[in-house]
């Protein structure tokens, strides 16, 4: 034998094997570290691929620490076969993940991986069966079948790989084909052919070389891909920084434009507010004369009736309400407390007109702070006036009840009377040729609330109260937003 053949025969299962196994365990550990750093499944699968290759060739050691390790782990020829076919299966999962074939074409991914999953499960099953039932014959039959099937699957997978549009596939093809040829030469039926005729150790040495070349190809492929990813990250970072600078300039421009726009909008808001305040003032100026006119009519009534005592009492209360009107003309809103006090004084003034006074009551829910809720000045008075004039004025027992509660985010003001009802009041109005005349006070009050609450819509609902088909009065429900000007 030549010196080279002598070295091979003497050291294939000695120093050469130690060198190969040492390289495999280092590759497995380094790529596991890469996986922990990058969280890329390609590194994990490659680490498992190399580690199972390491386990597959522990049993062939003839001396030294590796021999002691294989005896401790109870590794033998059966475990060598099992781990050999296992790392062959992991190989398929590695390159499909590495080349991202699943994302590229799900059909290709299934063609490559599903048969391999079945083969891997059969491999595990056969190894478990031989360990439990010691059925060596069945185990070897399955392993030989596995060689044929994995060879067919490799050819199919390489055909698909040729269609993949990714230059990194050439590393996989080169390494896979090189190892496949080296493993074929190492097979007994191949190495004993007359034109090859090499020993088992030489065949294993060739396989080690194939394994070495394949792992170099895969490591270079992973490194190449990492460089591509690093360059992409670098380009992305540069573009990101560039975009940040552009965004900063754009932000400054937007900020400048926003300041200009805000200035214009503030001017518009102030202008609209001034218009709103002016409109409210105009409505108040309409409301106040309307009320004063009605009050003076009552004073006129007592004077014409020569009822000086009631006229004097009326004028005393009238002076109080005039002070309220004068105050209302100078402010944008009343608190609910002020508004309720106003309608109470008004009811007292109106009571002077009737022999049987109005049973007037106000009930406020405990959860409402009347000093915090605000509304336009004197907007409730027209509703009380309407309840008196068109409701209870012609009935013997007169009752008007005002109730304040909170409901669905609104302050609900309910004014109920036991008058003749709206239908009968309409008939009387029609009889006096005033059917087209709408209460000016209520119309003004409605407009004042619309102006004051703006987008926060208020609602006014009229309900006819009946008992056995007979009118028993009217209920007015005024819903206003919970607005608090005092804050």
Coordinates of C-alpha atoms in Angstrom, one line a residue, residues 129-349:
X129 CA -39.2 -1.4 18.0
X130 CA -35.7 -2.9 17.8
X131 CA -34.8 -1.5 21.2
X132 CA -38.0 -2.9 22.8
X133 CA -38.6 -6.1 20.9
X134 CA -35.1 -6.8 19.6
X135 CA -36.5 -7.4 16.1
X136 CA -33.2 -6.9 14.2
X137 CA -34.5 -8.3 10.9
X138 CA -37.4 -5.9 10.6
X139 CA -35.1 -3.0 11.6
X140 CA -32.6 -3.8 8.9
X141 CA -35.4 -4.2 6.3
X142 CA -36.8 -0.8 7.1
X143 CA -33.4 0.8 7.0
X144 CA -32.6 -0.6 3.5
X145 CA -36.0 0.5 2.3
X146 CA -35.2 3.9 3.8
X147 CA -32.0 4.2 1.7
X148 CA -34.1 3.7 -1.5
X149 CA -36.8 6.1 -0.5
X150 CA -34.5 8.9 0.8
X151 CA -32.5 8.6 -2.5
X152 CA -35.7 9.1 -4.5
X153 CA -36.8 12.0 -2.3
X154 CA -33.4 13.6 -2.7
X155 CA -33.6 13.5 -6.5
X156 CA -37.2 14.9 -6.4
X157 CA -36.1 17.7 -4.1
X158 CA -33.1 18.6 -6.2
X159 CA -35.3 18.9 -9.3
X160 CA -37.5 21.3 -7.4
X161 CA -34.4 23.2 -6.1
X162 CA -33.3 23.8 -9.7
X163 CA -36.6 25.8 -10.1
X164 CA -36.0 28.0 -7.0
X165 CA -35.0 31.5 -7.8
X166 CA -32.4 32.0 -5.2
X167 CA -28.6 31.8 -5.9
X168 CA -28.0 30.4 -2.4
X169 CA -29.5 27.1 -3.7
X170 CA -26.2 26.3 -5.4
X171 CA -24.4 25.9 -2.1
X172 CA -27.1 23.4 -1.1
X173 CA -26.9 21.6 -4.4
X174 CA -23.2 21.4 -4.4
X175 CA -22.8 20.2 -0.8
X176 CA -25.7 17.8 -1.1
X177 CA -24.6 16.2 -4.4
X178 CA -21.0 15.9 -3.1
X179 CA -22.0 14.2 0.1
X180 CA -24.5 12.0 -1.8
X181 CA -21.7 10.8 -4.1
X182 CA -19.3 10.3 -1.3
X183 CA -21.9 8.2 0.7
X184 CA -22.7 6.1 -2.3
X185 CA -19.0 5.3 -2.8
X186 CA -18.8 4.3 0.8
X187 CA -21.6 1.8 0.4
X188 CA -20.4 -1.9 0.3
X189 CA -22.2 -2.7 -3.0
X190 CA -20.6 0.3 -4.7
X191 CA -17.0 0.3 -3.2
X192 CA -16.6 -3.4 -4.2
X193 CA -17.2 -2.8 -7.8
X194 CA -14.1 -3.8 -9.9
X195 CA -13.5 -0.3 -11.2
X196 CA -13.6 1.2 -7.7
X197 CA -12.5 -1.7 -5.4
X198 CA -11.6 0.2 -2.2
X199 CA -11.7 -0.9 1.5
X200 CA -14.4 -0.1 4.0
X201 CA -12.1 2.4 5.8
X202 CA -11.2 4.1 2.6
X203 CA -15.0 4.3 1.8
X204 CA -15.6 5.8 5.2
X205 CA -12.7 8.3 4.8
X206 CA -14.3 9.4 1.5
X207 CA -17.6 9.8 3.3
X208 CA -15.8 12.0 5.9
X209 CA -14.5 14.2 3.1
X210 CA -17.9 14.4 1.6
X211 CA -19.3 15.4 5.0
X212 CA -16.6 17.9 5.5
X213 CA -17.1 19.5 2.1
X214 CA -20.9 19.6 2.5
X215 CA -20.6 21.3 5.9
X216 CA -18.1 23.8 4.5
X217 CA -20.6 24.6 1.7
X218 CA -23.5 24.9 4.2
X219 CA -21.5 27.1 6.6
X220 CA -20.4 29.4 3.7
X221 CA -24.1 29.5 2.6
X222 CA -25.2 30.6 6.0
X223 CA -22.4 33.1 6.2
X224 CA -23.3 34.4 2.7
X225 CA -26.9 34.8 3.7
X226 CA -25.9 36.5 6.9
X227 CA -23.8 39.0 4.9
X228 CA -26.8 39.6 2.7
X229 CA -29.0 40.2 5.7
X230 CA -26.4 42.5 7.3
X231 CA -26.1 44.5 4.1
X232 CA -29.9 44.8 3.8
X233 CA -30.0 46.0 7.5
X234 CA -27.3 48.5 6.8
X235 CA -29.1 49.8 3.7
X236 CA -32.4 49.8 5.6
X237 CA -30.7 51.7 8.5
X238 CA -29.2 54.3 6.1
X239 CA -32.6 54.7 4.4
X240 CA -34.3 54.9 7.8
X241 CA -31.9 57.7 8.9
X242 CA -32.4 59.5 5.6
X243 CA -36.2 59.2 6.0
X244 CA -35.9 60.4 9.6
X245 CA -34.1 63.5 8.4
X246 CA -36.7 64.1 5.7
X247 CA -39.5 63.5 8.3
X248 CA -37.8 66.0 10.6
X249 CA -37.8 68.6 7.9
X250 CA -41.4 67.7 7.0
X251 CA -42.4 67.9 10.7
X252 CA -40.9 71.4 11.0
X253 CA -42.8 72.5 7.9
X254 CA -46.0 70.9 9.2
X255 CA -45.4 72.6 12.6
X256 CA -45.0 75.9 10.9
X257 CA -48.1 75.4 8.8
X258 CA -50.0 74.1 11.8
X259 CA -49.1 77.3 13.8
X260 CA -50.4 79.4 10.9
X261 CA -53.5 77.3 10.5
X262 CA -54.1 77.4 14.3
X263 CA -53.8 81.1 14.3
X264 CA -56.4 81.4 11.5
X265 CA -58.6 78.8 13.2
X266 CA -58.4 80.7 16.5
X267 CA -59.4 83.8 14.8
X268 CA -62.3 82.0 13.2
X269 CA -63.3 80.5 16.5
X270 CA -63.2 83.9 18.2
X271 CA -65.2 85.4 15.3
X272 CA -67.8 82.6 15.6
X273 CA -67.9 82.9 19.4
X274 CA -68.5 86.6 19.0
X275 CA -71.3 85.9 16.5
X276 CA -72.7 83.3 19.0
X277 CA -72.6 85.7 21.9
X278 CA -74.2 88.4 19.8
X279 CA -76.9 86.1 18.7
X280 CA -77.5 85.1 22.3
X281 CA -77.6 88.7 23.4
X282 CA -80.2 89.5 20.6
X283 CA -82.3 86.5 21.7
X284 CA -82.1 87.7 25.4
X285 CA -83.1 91.2 24.3
X286 CA -86.1 89.6 22.6
X287 CA -86.9 87.5 25.7
X288 CA -86.7 90.2 28.3
X289 CA -89.3 92.6 26.6
X290 CA -91.6 89.7 26.1
X291 CA -91.6 88.9 29.8
X292 CA -91.8 92.5 30.9
X293 CA -94.8 93.0 28.5
X294 CA -96.6 90.1 30.0
X295 CA -95.9 91.3 33.6
X296 CA -97.0 94.8 32.9
X297 CA -100.2 93.4 31.4
X298 CA -100.9 91.8 34.8
X299 CA -100.2 95.1 36.7
X300 CA -102.5 96.8 34.2
X301 CA -105.2 94.2 35.0
X302 CA -105.1 95.0 38.7
X303 CA -105.1 98.7 38.1
X304 CA -108.1 98.5 35.8
X305 CA -109.8 96.4 38.5
X306 CA -109.0 99.1 41.1
X307 CA -107.3 96.4 43.1
X308 CA -104.6 98.6 44.6
X309 CA -103.5 96.1 47.2
X310 CA -102.8 93.3 44.8
X311 CA -101.3 95.8 42.3
X312 CA -98.8 97.0 45.0
X313 CA -98.0 93.4 46.0
X314 CA -97.5 92.6 42.3
X315 CA -95.2 95.6 41.7
X316 CA -93.1 94.5 44.7
X317 CA -92.5 91.0 43.3
X318 CA -92.3 92.6 39.8
X319 CA -89.3 94.7 41.0
X320 CA -87.6 91.5 42.1
X321 CA -88.1 89.9 38.7
X322 CA -86.9 93.1 36.9
X323 CA -83.7 92.9 38.8
X324 CA -83.3 89.4 37.6
X325 CA -84.0 90.5 34.0
X326 CA -81.4 93.2 34.3
X327 CA -78.9 90.8 35.7
X328 CA -79.7 88.3 32.9
X329 CA -79.1 90.9 30.2
X330 CA -75.4 91.2 31.4
X331 CA -74.4 87.5 31.6
X332 CA -74.3 84.6 29.1
X333 CA -75.7 82.0 31.4
X334 CA -77.5 81.3 34.7
X335 CA -76.8 78.5 37.0
X336 CA -79.6 76.0 37.4
X337 CA -80.1 77.3 40.9
X338 CA -80.6 80.9 39.6
X339 CA -82.9 79.6 36.9
X340 CA -85.1 77.7 39.3
X341 CA -85.3 80.7 41.7
X342 CA -86.4 82.8 38.7
X343 CA -89.3 80.6 37.7
X344 CA -90.3 80.3 41.4
X345 CA -90.6 84.2 41.6
X346 CA -92.5 84.2 38.3
X347 CA -94.9 81.6 39.7
X348 CA -95.5 83.7 42.8
X349 CA -96.2 86.7 40.6

